Amino acid sequence: YILVPYIDFYYSSGIIGYAAYFKKPVICTNEGLLSDIVRDFNLGYLAEITPLKLAQIIEDVLDNNFVLKEDSFIDYVKTHNTTAFSVKILDNE
């Protein structure tokens, strides 16, 4: 699991792509661009980022209460990579 408790949740640093590539679910805020990506592609868990909520999520993770399908990561990486990005930019007329 990768914890992504970004305060400025309207941007993505690419950590979601790296996490998906290595098939690691993320735990991130339930607001903004990151939450949309994580929700749409089932790449991890969304939560209000508070100390109590993070503690609960970590407990759930350690108890194996969260299970994600590996296909979610594979699908995301296939469609969100540098080649796909370049094609979209260059073919966009």
PDB file of C-alpha atoms in Angstrom:
ATOM      1  CA  TYR A   1       0.000   0.000   0.000  1.00  0.00           C
ATOM      2  CA  ILE A   2       1.079   3.523  -0.731  1.00  0.00           C
ATOM      3  CA  LEU A   3      -0.215   6.347   1.418  1.00  0.00           C
ATOM      4  CA  VAL A   4      -0.903   9.528  -0.585  1.00  0.00           C
ATOM      5  CA  PRO A   5      -2.243  12.083   1.913  1.00  0.00           C
ATOM      6  CA  TYR A   6      -1.817  15.065  -0.405  1.00  0.00           C
ATOM      7  CA  ILE A   7      -3.146  18.352   0.870  1.00  0.00           C
ATOM      8  CA  ASP A   8      -3.332  19.807  -2.656  1.00  0.00           C
ATOM      9  CA  PHE A   9      -5.449  17.019  -4.108  1.00  0.00           C
ATOM     10  CA  TYR A  10      -6.132  18.677  -7.453  1.00  0.00           C
ATOM     11  CA  TYR A  11      -2.830  17.510  -8.901  1.00  0.00           C
ATOM     12  CA  SER A  12      -1.205  14.164  -9.531  1.00  0.00           C
ATOM     13  CA  SER A  13       2.529  13.668  -9.227  1.00  0.00           C
ATOM     14  CA  GLY A  14       2.496  10.422 -11.167  1.00  0.00           C
ATOM     15  CA  ILE A  15       2.499   8.356  -7.989  1.00  0.00           C
ATOM     16  CA  ILE A  16      -0.783   6.722  -9.029  1.00  0.00           C
ATOM     17  CA  GLY A  17       0.826   5.479 -12.246  1.00  0.00           C
ATOM     18  CA  TYR A  18       3.829   4.087 -10.417  1.00  0.00           C
ATOM     19  CA  ALA A  19       1.624   2.439  -7.820  1.00  0.00           C
ATOM     20  CA  ALA A  20      -0.493   0.811 -10.541  1.00  0.00           C
ATOM     21  CA  TYR A  21       2.619  -0.315 -12.440  1.00  0.00           C
ATOM     22  CA  PHE A  22       3.892  -2.104  -9.338  1.00  0.00           C
ATOM     23  CA  LYS A  23       0.347  -3.300  -8.456  1.00  0.00           C
ATOM     24  CA  LYS A  24       0.273  -1.448  -5.148  1.00  0.00           C
ATOM     25  CA  PRO A  25      -3.037   0.011  -3.981  1.00  0.00           C
ATOM     26  CA  VAL A  26      -3.068   3.583  -2.754  1.00  0.00           C
ATOM     27  CA  ILE A  27      -4.781   5.212   0.170  1.00  0.00           C
ATOM     28  CA  CYS A  28      -5.640   8.797  -0.668  1.00  0.00           C
ATOM     29  CA  THR A  29      -8.005  11.655  -0.034  1.00  0.00           C
ATOM     30  CA  ASN A  30     -11.604  11.344  -1.158  1.00  0.00           C
ATOM     31  CA  GLU A  31     -11.473  14.707  -2.944  1.00  0.00           C
ATOM     32  CA  GLY A  32     -10.130  16.067  -6.211  1.00  0.00           C
ATOM     33  CA  LEU A  33      -8.351  14.583  -9.210  1.00  0.00           C
ATOM     34  CA  LEU A  34      -6.644  11.766  -7.342  1.00  0.00           C
ATOM     35  CA  SER A  35      -9.894  10.488  -5.882  1.00  0.00           C
ATOM     36  CA  ASP A  36     -11.485  10.474  -9.341  1.00  0.00           C
ATOM     37  CA  ILE A  37      -8.639   8.382 -10.752  1.00  0.00           C
ATOM     38  CA  VAL A  38      -8.539   5.967  -7.820  1.00  0.00           C
ATOM     39  CA  ARG A  39     -12.337   5.567  -7.831  1.00  0.00           C
ATOM     40  CA  ASP A  40     -12.738   5.231 -11.607  1.00  0.00           C
ATOM     41  CA  PHE A  41     -10.009   2.615 -11.956  1.00  0.00           C
ATOM     42  CA  ASN A  42     -10.415   0.881  -8.576  1.00  0.00           C
ATOM     43  CA  LEU A  43      -6.791   1.521  -7.608  1.00  0.00           C
ATOM     44  CA  GLY A  44      -7.148   1.818  -3.851  1.00  0.00           C
ATOM     45  CA  TYR A  45      -9.055   3.341  -1.010  1.00  0.00           C
ATOM     46  CA  LEU A  46     -10.463   6.801  -0.496  1.00  0.00           C
ATOM     47  CA  ALA A  47     -10.881   8.478   2.845  1.00  0.00           C
ATOM     48  CA  GLU A  48     -11.012  11.763   4.618  1.00  0.00           C
ATOM     49  CA  ILE A  49      -7.401  12.219   5.643  1.00  0.00           C
ATOM     50  CA  THR A  50      -7.468  12.554   9.413  1.00  0.00           C
ATOM     51  CA  PRO A  51      -5.304  10.771  11.989  1.00  0.00           C
ATOM     52  CA  LEU A  52      -8.226   8.662  13.256  1.00  0.00           C
ATOM     53  CA  LYS A  53      -9.394   7.691   9.771  1.00  0.00           C
ATOM     54  CA  LEU A  54      -5.858   6.780   8.679  1.00  0.00           C
ATOM     55  CA  ALA A  55      -5.455   4.625  11.781  1.00  0.00           C
ATOM     56  CA  GLN A  56      -8.705   2.793  10.919  1.00  0.00           C
ATOM     57  CA  ILE A  57      -7.619   2.239   7.317  1.00  0.00           C
ATOM     58  CA  ILE A  58      -4.242   0.883   8.394  1.00  0.00           C
ATOM     59  CA  GLU A  59      -6.003  -1.470  10.807  1.00  0.00           C
ATOM     60  CA  ASP A  60      -8.314  -2.659   8.012  1.00  0.00           C
ATOM     61  CA  VAL A  61      -5.362  -3.137   5.668  1.00  0.00           C
ATOM     62  CA  LEU A  62      -3.468  -5.165   8.263  1.00  0.00           C
ATOM     63  CA  ASP A  63      -6.583  -7.279   8.878  1.00  0.00           C
ATOM     64  CA  ASN A  64      -6.855  -7.878   5.100  1.00  0.00           C
ATOM     65  CA  ASN A  65     -10.304  -6.283   4.940  1.00  0.00           C
ATOM     66  CA  PHE A  66      -9.414  -4.627   1.626  1.00  0.00           C
ATOM     67  CA  VAL A  67      -9.081  -6.669  -1.541  1.00  0.00           C
ATOM     68  CA  LEU A  68      -8.532  -5.279  -5.035  1.00  0.00           C
ATOM     69  CA  LYS A  69      -8.406  -7.064  -8.363  1.00  0.00           C
ATOM     70  CA  GLU A  70      -5.013  -7.103 -10.068  1.00  0.00           C
ATOM     71  CA  ASP A  71      -6.757  -6.421 -13.404  1.00  0.00           C
ATOM     72  CA  SER A  72      -7.554  -2.889 -12.236  1.00  0.00           C
ATOM     73  CA  PHE A  73      -3.867  -2.047 -12.093  1.00  0.00           C
ATOM     74  CA  ILE A  74      -3.088  -3.722 -15.417  1.00  0.00           C
ATOM     75  CA  ASP A  75      -5.922  -1.897 -17.200  1.00  0.00           C
ATOM     76  CA  TYR A  76      -4.826   1.464 -15.821  1.00  0.00           C
ATOM     77  CA  VAL A  77      -1.189   0.983 -16.848  1.00  0.00           C
ATOM     78  CA  LYS A  78      -2.204  -0.096 -20.367  1.00  0.00           C
ATOM     79  CA  THR A  79      -4.206   3.071 -20.935  1.00  0.00           C
ATOM     80  CA  HIS A  80      -2.193   5.598 -18.901  1.00  0.00           C
ATOM     81  CA  ASN A  81       1.401   5.503 -20.040  1.00  0.00           C
ATOM     82  CA  THR A  82       3.738   7.783 -21.960  1.00  0.00           C
ATOM     83  CA  THR A  83       2.892   6.183 -25.304  1.00  0.00           C
ATOM     84  CA  ALA A  84      -0.864   6.563 -24.811  1.00  0.00           C
ATOM     85  CA  PHE A  85      -0.347  10.157 -23.672  1.00  0.00           C
ATOM     86  CA  SER A  86       1.825  10.995 -26.704  1.00  0.00           C
ATOM     87  CA  VAL A  87      -0.647   9.464 -29.146  1.00  0.00           C
ATOM     88  CA  LYS A  88      -3.509  11.385 -27.574  1.00  0.00           C
ATOM     89  CA  ILE A  89      -1.616  14.695 -27.781  1.00  0.00           C
ATOM     90  CA  LEU A  90      -0.244  14.200 -31.297  1.00  0.00           C
ATOM     91  CA  ASP A  91      -3.429  12.765 -32.825  1.00  0.00           C
ATOM     92  CA  ASN A  92      -5.671  15.388 -31.257  1.00  0.00           C
ATOM     93  CA  GLU A  93      -6.657  17.727 -34.087  1.00  0.00           C
TER      94      GLU A  93
END
